[in-house]
Coordinates of C-alpha atoms in Angstrom, one line a residue:
M262 CA 79.2 -4.5 -9.7
G263 CA 80.4 -3.6 -6.2
D264 CA 77.0 -4.4 -4.7
I265 CA 76.9 -7.8 -6.4
K266 CA 80.4 -8.6 -5.2
K267 CA 79.4 -7.7 -1.6
T268 CA 76.3 -9.9 -1.9
I269 CA 78.5 -12.8 -2.9
L270 CA 81.1 -12.2 -0.3
D271 CA 78.4 -11.8 2.4
G272 CA 76.9 -15.1 1.5
K273 CA 73.6 -13.6 0.5
A274 CA 73.3 -14.8 -3.1
V275 CA 70.8 -17.5 -3.8
L276 CA 71.3 -20.5 -6.1
G277 CA 68.7 -22.4 -8.1
I278 CA 69.6 -25.6 -10.1
E279 CA 67.2 -27.5 -12.3
L280 CA 67.8 -30.8 -14.1
G281 CA 65.9 -30.7 -17.3
S282 CA 65.5 -33.3 -20.0
T283 CA 68.5 -32.1 -22.0
R284 CA 70.3 -29.6 -19.8
I285 CA 71.2 -29.0 -16.2
K286 CA 71.2 -25.3 -15.4
A287 CA 72.3 -23.2 -12.4
V288 CA 71.3 -19.6 -11.9
L289 CA 72.7 -17.5 -9.1
V290 CA 70.6 -14.5 -8.1
D291 CA 71.1 -11.4 -5.9
E292 CA 68.9 -10.1 -3.1
E293 CA 66.6 -8.5 -5.8
N294 CA 66.3 -11.9 -7.5
T295 CA 68.2 -10.7 -10.6
P296 CA 70.4 -13.4 -12.2
I297 CA 74.1 -12.6 -11.7
A298 CA 75.8 -15.8 -12.8
S299 CA 74.9 -19.1 -14.5
G300 CA 76.3 -22.4 -15.7
S301 CA 74.9 -25.3 -17.6
H302 CA 75.7 -28.9 -18.6
D303 CA 74.1 -30.8 -21.5
W304 CA 73.0 -34.4 -21.1
E305 CA 70.5 -36.8 -22.6
N306 CA 68.4 -39.7 -21.4
R307 CA 69.1 -43.2 -22.7
L308 CA 66.8 -46.0 -23.8
E309 CA 68.2 -49.1 -22.0
N310 CA 66.3 -52.4 -22.0
G311 CA 63.2 -50.6 -23.1
I312 CA 63.4 -48.0 -20.3
W313 CA 64.1 -44.3 -20.7
T314 CA 66.7 -43.5 -17.9
Y315 CA 69.5 -41.4 -16.6
A316 CA 72.4 -43.0 -14.7
L317 CA 72.9 -41.5 -11.2
E318 CA 76.6 -41.3 -12.0
D319 CA 75.6 -38.9 -14.8
V320 CA 73.4 -37.0 -12.5
W321 CA 76.3 -36.1 -10.2
K322 CA 78.8 -35.5 -13.0
G323 CA 76.3 -33.2 -14.6
L324 CA 75.5 -31.4 -11.3
Q325 CA 79.2 -30.9 -10.5
D326 CA 80.0 -29.6 -13.9
C327 CA 77.1 -27.3 -13.9
Y328 CA 78.0 -25.9 -10.5
K329 CA 81.6 -25.5 -11.4
K330 CA 80.7 -23.5 -14.6
M331 CA 78.5 -21.2 -12.5
A332 CA 81.2 -20.8 -9.8
D333 CA 83.8 -20.1 -12.6
D334 CA 81.3 -17.5 -14.0
V335 CA 81.2 -15.8 -10.6
Q336 CA 85.0 -15.7 -10.4
A337 CA 85.4 -14.4 -14.0
K338 CA 82.8 -11.6 -13.6
Y339 CA 83.4 -10.5 -10.0
G340 CA 86.9 -11.7 -9.1
V341 CA 85.8 -13.6 -6.0
P342 CA 85.2 -17.3 -5.2
L343 CA 81.8 -18.5 -4.3
K344 CA 82.1 -19.8 -0.7
K345 CA 78.7 -19.1 1.0
L346 CA 75.1 -19.0 -0.2
G347 CA 72.1 -17.4 1.4
A348 CA 69.8 -20.3 0.2
M349 CA 69.6 -22.9 -2.4
G350 CA 67.0 -25.0 -4.2
F351 CA 66.9 -28.0 -6.6
S352 CA 64.4 -28.8 -9.2
A353 CA 64.1 -31.6 -11.8
M354 CA 61.8 -33.2 -14.3
M355 CA 58.7 -34.3 -12.5
H356 CA 57.4 -37.9 -12.0
G357 CA 59.3 -41.1 -12.5
Y358 CA 60.5 -43.7 -10.1
L359 CA 63.7 -43.8 -8.0
A360 CA 63.6 -46.7 -5.5
F361 CA 66.1 -47.4 -2.7
D362 CA 66.5 -50.0 0.0
K363 CA 67.2 -49.4 3.7
E364 CA 70.9 -48.8 3.1
G365 CA 70.2 -46.2 0.4
K366 CA 71.1 -48.5 -2.5
Q367 CA 69.3 -47.9 -5.7
L368 CA 67.3 -51.0 -6.5
V369 CA 66.4 -50.5 -10.2
P370 CA 67.5 -47.9 -12.9
F371 CA 65.7 -44.5 -12.7
R372 CA 62.4 -44.7 -14.7
T373 CA 61.7 -41.3 -16.1
W374 CA 58.6 -39.4 -17.0
R375 CA 59.1 -40.4 -20.6
N376 CA 58.2 -44.1 -20.0
T377 CA 54.8 -45.3 -21.0
I378 CA 55.0 -48.8 -19.5
T379 CA 52.5 -48.5 -16.6
Q380 CA 49.1 -48.5 -18.4
Q381 CA 47.6 -51.3 -16.4
A382 CA 48.7 -49.8 -13.1
A383 CA 47.5 -46.3 -14.0
S384 CA 44.1 -47.5 -15.1
E385 CA 43.5 -49.7 -12.0
L386 CA 44.6 -46.9 -9.6
T387 CA 42.5 -44.3 -11.4
K388 CA 39.4 -46.5 -10.9
L389 CA 40.4 -47.3 -7.3
F390 CA 41.0 -43.6 -6.3
H391 CA 38.3 -42.0 -8.6
F392 CA 41.2 -39.7 -9.4
N393 CA 43.3 -39.6 -12.6
V394 CA 46.6 -41.3 -12.0
P395 CA 48.9 -40.9 -15.0
Q396 CA 51.4 -43.5 -16.2
R397 CA 54.3 -41.2 -15.3
W398 CA 53.5 -40.9 -11.6
S399 CA 55.7 -42.7 -9.1
I400 CA 52.8 -44.6 -7.6
S401 CA 52.0 -46.0 -11.1
H402 CA 55.5 -47.2 -11.5
L403 CA 55.5 -48.8 -8.0
Y404 CA 52.2 -50.6 -8.6
Q405 CA 53.2 -51.7 -12.1
A406 CA 56.3 -53.2 -10.6
I407 CA 54.1 -55.0 -8.1
L408 CA 51.9 -56.3 -10.9
N409 CA 54.9 -57.4 -12.8
G410 CA 56.2 -59.3 -9.8
E411 CA 59.6 -57.5 -9.8
E412 CA 62.1 -58.9 -7.4
H413 CA 63.1 -55.5 -5.8
I414 CA 59.6 -54.6 -4.4
P415 CA 59.9 -56.4 -1.0
Y416 CA 63.2 -54.4 -0.4
V417 CA 61.9 -51.0 -1.2
D418 CA 62.3 -48.5 1.7
Y419 CA 62.1 -45.2 -0.1
I420 CA 60.8 -43.9 -3.4
T421 CA 61.3 -40.3 -4.6
T422 CA 61.7 -38.0 -7.6
L423 CA 65.0 -36.8 -9.1
D424 CA 64.8 -33.5 -7.3
G425 CA 63.9 -35.3 -4.0
Y426 CA 66.8 -37.6 -4.4
I427 CA 69.4 -34.8 -4.9
H428 CA 67.9 -32.9 -1.9
W429 CA 68.1 -36.1 0.2
Q430 CA 71.8 -36.6 -0.7
L431 CA 72.7 -33.0 0.0
T432 CA 70.7 -32.5 3.3
G433 CA 69.8 -35.9 4.6
Q434 CA 66.2 -34.9 4.5
K435 CA 63.6 -37.2 2.8
V436 CA 61.2 -34.4 1.7
V437 CA 59.7 -32.9 -1.5
G438 CA 57.8 -29.8 -2.3
V439 CA 54.0 -30.3 -2.6
G440 CA 54.1 -29.7 -6.4
S441 CA 56.7 -32.4 -6.9
A442 CA 54.8 -34.7 -4.5
S443 CA 51.6 -34.2 -6.6
G444 CA 53.4 -36.1 -9.4
M445 CA 54.1 -39.0 -7.1
F446 CA 50.7 -39.6 -5.4
P447 CA 47.4 -37.7 -5.3
I448 CA 47.5 -34.5 -3.1
D449 CA 44.6 -33.2 -1.1
S450 CA 44.8 -29.4 -1.6
A451 CA 42.9 -28.9 1.7
T452 CA 45.5 -30.7 3.8
K453 CA 48.5 -30.0 1.5
T454 CA 49.6 -33.6 1.7
Y455 CA 48.8 -37.1 0.3
Y456 CA 45.1 -38.0 0.3
A457 CA 44.7 -40.1 3.5
S458 CA 41.8 -42.1 2.1
M459 CA 43.8 -43.0 -1.0
I460 CA 46.8 -44.0 1.0
K461 CA 44.5 -46.4 2.9
R462 CA 43.0 -47.8 -0.3
F463 CA 46.4 -48.5 -1.8
D464 CA 47.6 -50.3 1.3
Q465 CA 44.4 -52.4 1.3
L466 CA 45.0 -53.2 -2.4
V467 CA 48.5 -54.6 -1.9
A468 CA 47.9 -56.1 1.6
P469 CA 47.5 -59.7 0.2
K470 CA 51.1 -59.4 -1.0
G471 CA 52.3 -59.4 2.6
Y472 CA 55.0 -56.6 2.2
S473 CA 56.5 -55.3 5.4
W474 CA 56.0 -51.7 4.3
K475 CA 53.1 -49.2 4.1
V476 CA 53.1 -46.9 1.1
E477 CA 53.0 -43.7 3.3
H478 CA 56.4 -44.7 4.8
L479 CA 57.9 -45.1 1.3
L480 CA 56.9 -41.6 0.2
P481 CA 58.9 -38.4 1.1
K482 CA 57.4 -35.9 3.5
V483 CA 55.5 -33.1 1.8
L484 CA 56.4 -29.5 2.3
V485 CA 54.9 -26.3 0.9
A486 CA 56.7 -23.3 -0.5
G487 CA 58.4 -21.2 2.2
E488 CA 59.0 -24.1 4.7
D489 CA 62.4 -25.0 5.9
A490 CA 63.7 -28.1 4.2
G491 CA 67.0 -28.6 5.9
V492 CA 70.6 -27.3 5.4
L493 CA 73.5 -28.3 3.2
T494 CA 75.6 -30.8 5.0
E495 CA 79.4 -31.1 4.9
A496 CA 79.1 -34.2 2.8
G497 CA 76.5 -32.5 0.6
A498 CA 78.8 -29.5 0.0
K499 CA 81.6 -31.8 -1.0
L500 CA 79.3 -33.7 -3.3
L501 CA 78.2 -30.6 -5.1
D502 CA 81.6 -28.8 -5.1
P503 CA 84.4 -31.4 -4.9
T504 CA 87.0 -28.5 -4.7
G505 CA 85.8 -27.9 -1.1
T506 CA 85.3 -24.2 -1.7
L507 CA 81.5 -24.2 -1.0
E508 CA 80.7 -24.1 2.7
A509 CA 78.1 -26.2 4.4
G510 CA 75.2 -24.8 6.4
C511 CA 73.1 -22.8 3.8
P512 CA 69.3 -23.5 4.0
L513 CA 67.5 -25.3 1.2
C514 CA 63.9 -24.8 0.2
P515 CA 61.6 -27.8 -0.6
P516 CA 62.8 -29.4 -3.9
E517 CA 60.2 -28.9 -6.6
G518 CA 59.4 -30.4 -10.0
D519 CA 59.8 -28.4 -13.2
A520 CA 56.1 -27.8 -13.4
G521 CA 56.2 -25.9 -10.1
T522 CA 59.3 -23.9 -10.9
G523 CA 57.7 -23.0 -14.3
M524 CA 54.7 -21.6 -12.4
A525 CA 57.0 -19.5 -10.2
A526 CA 59.2 -18.3 -13.1
T527 CA 56.1 -17.1 -14.9
N528 CA 54.2 -15.6 -12.0
S529 CA 51.4 -18.2 -12.6
V530 CA 50.4 -19.4 -9.1
K531 CA 47.1 -17.5 -8.8
P532 CA 43.7 -19.0 -9.9
R533 CA 42.8 -18.2 -13.5
T534 CA 46.5 -17.9 -14.5
G535 CA 48.4 -20.5 -16.4
N536 CA 51.6 -21.2 -18.2
V537 CA 52.9 -23.4 -21.0
S538 CA 56.4 -24.9 -20.8
A539 CA 57.6 -26.0 -24.2
G540 CA 60.8 -27.9 -24.7
T541 CA 61.5 -31.6 -25.1
S542 CA 58.1 -32.1 -23.6
V543 CA 55.3 -29.6 -23.4
F544 CA 52.8 -29.0 -20.6
A545 CA 50.2 -26.5 -19.6
M546 CA 49.5 -25.6 -16.0
I547 CA 46.1 -24.0 -15.3
V548 CA 45.4 -22.9 -11.7
L549 CA 41.8 -23.7 -11.0
E550 CA 39.1 -21.7 -9.3
K551 CA 37.0 -24.9 -8.6
E552 CA 37.3 -28.6 -9.0
L553 CA 36.6 -30.2 -12.4
Q554 CA 33.3 -31.9 -12.8
K555 CA 34.7 -35.2 -14.1
V556 CA 37.9 -37.3 -14.0
Y557 CA 39.8 -37.2 -17.3
E558 CA 42.7 -39.4 -18.1
E559 CA 44.1 -36.6 -20.3
I560 CA 44.2 -34.1 -17.4
D561 CA 46.5 -34.5 -14.4
M562 CA 45.5 -32.9 -11.1
V563 CA 48.6 -31.5 -9.5
T564 CA 49.3 -28.4 -7.4
T565 CA 51.2 -25.1 -7.2
P566 CA 54.3 -25.0 -4.9
S567 CA 51.8 -23.7 -2.3
G568 CA 49.4 -26.7 -2.7
D569 CA 46.6 -25.1 -4.7
A570 CA 44.9 -27.3 -7.3
V571 CA 46.2 -27.2 -10.9
A572 CA 44.9 -28.9 -14.0
M573 CA 48.0 -30.1 -16.0
V574 CA 48.0 -31.1 -19.6
H575 CA 51.2 -33.0 -20.0
C576 CA 52.5 -34.2 -23.4
N577 CA 55.7 -36.3 -23.7
N578 CA 56.7 -34.8 -27.1
C579 CA 57.3 -31.3 -28.2
T580 CA 60.5 -30.0 -30.0
S581 CA 62.6 -33.1 -30.4
D582 CA 61.4 -33.8 -33.9
L583 CA 61.4 -30.1 -34.8
N584 CA 65.0 -29.9 -33.7
A585 CA 65.9 -33.0 -35.7
W586 CA 64.6 -31.4 -38.9
V587 CA 66.5 -28.2 -38.1
N588 CA 69.6 -30.3 -37.9
I589 CA 68.9 -31.8 -41.3
F590 CA 68.9 -28.2 -42.7
R591 CA 72.2 -27.6 -40.8
E592 CA 73.7 -30.7 -42.5
F593 CA 72.5 -29.6 -45.9
A594 CA 74.1 -26.2 -45.5
E595 CA 77.4 -27.6 -44.2
S596 CA 77.5 -30.0 -47.2
F597 CA 77.9 -26.9 -49.3
G598 CA 80.7 -25.6 -47.1
I599 CA 78.5 -23.1 -45.3
E600 CA 79.3 -22.5 -41.6
V601 CA 76.0 -22.5 -39.8
D602 CA 75.1 -20.3 -36.8
M603 CA 72.4 -22.4 -35.1
D604 CA 70.7 -19.4 -33.5
K605 CA 70.3 -17.8 -36.9
L606 CA 69.2 -21.0 -38.5
F607 CA 66.4 -21.4 -35.9
Y608 CA 65.4 -17.8 -36.3
T609 CA 65.3 -18.1 -40.1
L610 CA 63.3 -21.3 -40.2
Y611 CA 60.9 -20.3 -37.4
N612 CA 60.1 -17.0 -39.1
K613 CA 59.7 -18.8 -42.4
A614 CA 56.9 -20.7 -40.8
L615 CA 54.9 -17.5 -40.3
E616 CA 54.8 -17.1 -44.1
G617 CA 53.0 -20.5 -44.4
D618 CA 49.3 -21.1 -44.9
K619 CA 47.3 -20.8 -41.7
D620 CA 46.2 -24.5 -42.1
C621 CA 49.7 -25.6 -43.1
G622 CA 48.5 -26.3 -46.7
G623 CA 47.3 -29.8 -46.1
L624 CA 50.5 -31.1 -44.6
L625 CA 50.6 -33.4 -41.5
A626 CA 53.2 -34.5 -39.0
Y627 CA 53.4 -36.3 -35.7
N628 CA 56.3 -35.5 -33.4
Y629 CA 56.0 -38.7 -31.3
F630 CA 59.6 -39.7 -30.3
S631 CA 57.9 -41.6 -27.4
G632 CA 54.4 -42.6 -26.5
E633 CA 51.7 -40.0 -26.1
H634 CA 49.0 -40.9 -23.6
I635 CA 46.6 -38.0 -24.5
T636 CA 46.1 -39.5 -27.9
G637 CA 46.5 -43.1 -26.8
F638 CA 50.0 -44.1 -27.9
E639 CA 52.3 -46.3 -25.8
E640 CA 55.1 -45.8 -28.3
G641 CA 55.9 -43.1 -30.9
R642 CA 57.2 -42.9 -34.4
P643 CA 58.0 -39.4 -35.8
L644 CA 56.4 -39.1 -39.2
F645 CA 55.5 -36.6 -41.9
A646 CA 52.7 -37.1 -44.4
R647 CA 51.0 -35.2 -47.2
N648 CA 48.6 -35.6 -50.1
P649 CA 50.0 -35.3 -53.7
D650 CA 48.1 -32.0 -54.0
S651 CA 49.1 -30.5 -50.6
R652 CA 51.0 -27.2 -50.8
F653 CA 54.4 -28.6 -50.0
N654 CA 56.9 -25.8 -49.4
L655 CA 59.4 -24.8 -46.8
A656 CA 57.0 -22.3 -45.0
N657 CA 54.2 -24.9 -44.7
F658 CA 56.7 -27.6 -43.7
M659 CA 58.1 -25.5 -40.8
R660 CA 54.6 -24.3 -39.8
T661 CA 53.4 -27.9 -39.7
H662 CA 56.2 -29.0 -37.3
L663 CA 55.5 -26.0 -35.1
Y664 CA 51.8 -26.8 -35.1
T665 CA 52.3 -30.5 -34.3
S666 CA 54.7 -29.7 -31.4
L667 CA 51.5 -28.4 -29.8
G668 CA 49.1 -30.9 -31.3
A669 CA 48.6 -33.2 -28.3
L670 CA 48.5 -30.2 -26.0
K671 CA 45.7 -28.7 -28.0
V672 CA 43.7 -32.0 -27.6
G673 CA 44.0 -31.8 -23.9
M674 CA 43.4 -28.1 -23.5
D675 CA 40.1 -28.4 -25.5
I676 CA 38.8 -30.6 -22.7
L677 CA 39.4 -27.9 -20.2
V678 CA 38.3 -24.9 -22.2
K679 CA 35.5 -26.3 -24.3
G680 CA 34.4 -29.2 -22.1
E681 CA 34.8 -27.8 -18.5
H682 CA 34.6 -24.1 -19.5
V683 CA 37.7 -23.2 -17.4
V684 CA 38.5 -19.5 -17.6
V685 CA 42.1 -18.4 -18.0
D686 CA 42.9 -14.7 -17.7
R687 CA 46.6 -15.0 -18.7
I688 CA 48.8 -17.7 -20.2
T689 CA 52.6 -17.2 -20.1
G690 CA 54.9 -19.2 -22.4
H691 CA 58.4 -20.3 -21.5
G692 CA 61.0 -22.7 -22.7
G693 CA 62.9 -23.3 -25.9
L694 CA 59.9 -23.0 -28.2
F695 CA 59.6 -19.3 -27.3
K696 CA 63.3 -18.3 -27.8
T697 CA 62.7 -17.0 -31.3
K698 CA 60.8 -13.8 -30.7
G699 CA 57.1 -13.8 -31.6
V700 CA 57.0 -17.1 -33.4
G701 CA 56.2 -19.8 -30.8
Q702 CA 54.1 -17.1 -29.0
S703 CA 51.9 -16.5 -32.0
I704 CA 51.5 -20.3 -32.7
L705 CA 50.5 -20.9 -29.1
A706 CA 48.0 -18.0 -29.1
G707 CA 46.4 -19.5 -32.2
A708 CA 46.3 -22.9 -30.7
M709 CA 44.8 -21.8 -27.4
D710 CA 42.7 -18.9 -28.8
A711 CA 44.0 -16.9 -25.9
T712 CA 46.4 -14.0 -25.2
V713 CA 49.9 -15.3 -24.5
S714 CA 52.6 -13.4 -22.6
V715 CA 56.3 -14.1 -22.8
M716 CA 58.5 -12.5 -20.2
K717 CA 62.1 -11.3 -20.7
T718 CA 63.0 -13.9 -18.0
A719 CA 61.5 -16.8 -19.9
G720 CA 64.9 -18.0 -21.0
E721 CA 66.0 -18.4 -17.4
G722 CA 63.4 -21.1 -17.0
G723 CA 63.0 -23.4 -14.0
A724 CA 66.5 -22.8 -12.5
W725 CA 65.4 -19.2 -11.9
G726 CA 62.0 -20.4 -10.7
I727 CA 63.6 -22.6 -8.0
A728 CA 65.9 -19.8 -7.0
L729 CA 62.8 -17.6 -6.5
L730 CA 61.3 -20.3 -4.2
A731 CA 64.6 -20.4 -2.2
S732 CA 64.5 -16.6 -2.0
Y733 CA 60.9 -16.6 -0.8
M734 CA 61.8 -19.0 2.0
I735 CA 64.4 -16.6 3.5
Q736 CA 62.8 -13.2 2.5
K737 CA 59.1 -13.6 3.0
D738 CA 57.1 -11.7 5.6
A739 CA 55.2 -13.6 8.3
E740 CA 51.9 -13.9 6.4
E741 CA 53.1 -13.2 2.9
T742 CA 51.8 -15.7 0.3
L743 CA 53.9 -16.9 -2.6
A744 CA 51.6 -15.2 -5.0
D745 CA 52.0 -11.9 -3.2
Y746 CA 55.7 -12.3 -3.0
L747 CA 56.0 -13.0 -6.7
Q748 CA 53.6 -10.2 -7.7
N749 CA 55.0 -7.5 -5.4
K750 CA 58.7 -8.3 -4.9
V751 CA 59.7 -10.1 -8.1
F752 CA 57.6 -9.1 -11.0
G753 CA 56.2 -5.8 -9.8
G754 CA 53.1 -6.1 -12.1
D755 CA 55.2 -6.9 -15.2
E756 CA 53.1 -9.4 -17.3
G757 CA 55.6 -9.5 -20.2
E758 CA 55.0 -8.9 -23.8
K759 CA 51.5 -9.9 -24.8
M760 CA 50.2 -11.3 -28.0
A761 CA 46.5 -11.7 -28.8
P762 CA 45.4 -14.5 -31.1
N763 CA 44.9 -13.8 -34.8
P764 CA 41.4 -15.1 -35.7
E765 CA 42.8 -16.5 -38.9
D766 CA 45.5 -18.4 -36.9
V767 CA 42.8 -19.8 -34.6
K768 CA 40.8 -21.0 -37.6
G769 CA 43.9 -22.4 -39.3
F770 CA 45.0 -24.3 -36.2
D771 CA 41.5 -25.7 -35.7
T772 CA 41.6 -27.0 -39.3
F773 CA 45.0 -28.5 -38.7
I774 CA 43.9 -30.2 -35.5
S775 CA 40.9 -31.8 -37.3
R776 CA 43.4 -33.3 -39.8
Y777 CA 45.7 -34.3 -36.8
R778 CA 42.9 -36.2 -35.1
A779 CA 41.7 -37.8 -38.3
G780 CA 45.3 -38.9 -39.2
L781 CA 46.0 -40.7 -35.9
P782 CA 45.5 -44.1 -37.5
I783 CA 48.5 -43.3 -39.7
E784 CA 50.6 -42.9 -36.5
R785 CA 49.1 -46.2 -35.2
A786 CA 50.1 -48.0 -38.4
A787 CA 53.6 -46.6 -38.1
V788 CA 54.0 -47.8 -34.5
D789 CA 52.7 -51.3 -35.5
A790 CA 54.8 -51.6 -38.7
L791 CA 58.1 -49.9 -37.8
R792 CA 59.9 -52.2 -35.3

């Protein structure tokens, strides 16, 4: 306790903050990268005029509340105020579109990763670049707005991600980490920045429009892990901590997307390692040994925080529908006057799923709250279906919803593993799906037909991951790579608790995914009919 208190007073503690889909979380770590305080703030995106968005006012209210709760935690635990920090880093949901004019005024509401409104732009850019450009990427949103003839386009001076926006406001620096940048515009892993040839092609594409800008000047500067990304300004310190207690001057690491911080938090930045982050959305990140043979619309090519090539299978939907069903069971219990402990309810229902048939007894569900590009849906309709003779019971019902939370991911991963023969030595799971010990882990192992590890730190998530990247910036030796730093100074060889796939689970999931693929016309009918 005395050592931690001294670390805080000496201004050597490091702070990481990540803005996730449903929660903003802050994690403060000591010089050994052990979490010593935390705070969080719950929030939700909104569907406004057909656009999934967050208001910037809510961003700052959430950040300030999250920071305050973390600082209050420090005061309560150690009896000292948090005045100085050794370093700081910010992370947020990848992708999306935040556009500003020369005065820094926001031009249109934030368009998040959840939107599937850029199909034409994404398709045209994929053909132009010979490189898969997903709908979520910033460049897709920019080009779609151009195709739509939106009034704000001539006035655009800067586009960035949510993490890049916060970093800009706190430091004055228009930069992003390379992993975050790889969700904006294609990155060349050889140069660790945007592909020069593709920048040129895009400018040539839009040249007839006569805009005064060039796309390279709209994009933030790209930095790799360990590089200096500026310091907290006086105005930035007041913005984060309106009480004025936090002092300016601490260095910030490059802001990163949640994919990059997930890789750091799971020690998955070396080739042949990978991780699966499963919460509101789900995505797998596989660090490649070599380039893929083909371009796949289902596979995003992004990078580690150090700029190495990563194959990303990103799915918009994961646990939202599953959580909605758990809440139905909560309401049922409360209707009988039973006070419900949500942690116990999740534990009970998740473990019940393990009693179900390996193939879910013929049940089928789709968890599509929003569109799912991997299976070709621009919109989603959550639904549950069964045959009259399906084995309909609670265990199979819960197992079905756990399976379908990974259904679209399985479709994408089969392309890499079965189509491209990508080898993965270790997959690490993190996120809400893995909080109930052993359940999400066993389901993922069956889906991937691979050994899955879950670390004790999995619950800390991306906030801890960005704290690690901030620590790396100030602690690294001259030639020390991020992979070496994580392996030797953070994880020390700990690969977490491993679970090998059960062959019967693998067979059962394959049977389910065949039913899932065959039933996609049911989801299409629901999208077309339910308006």
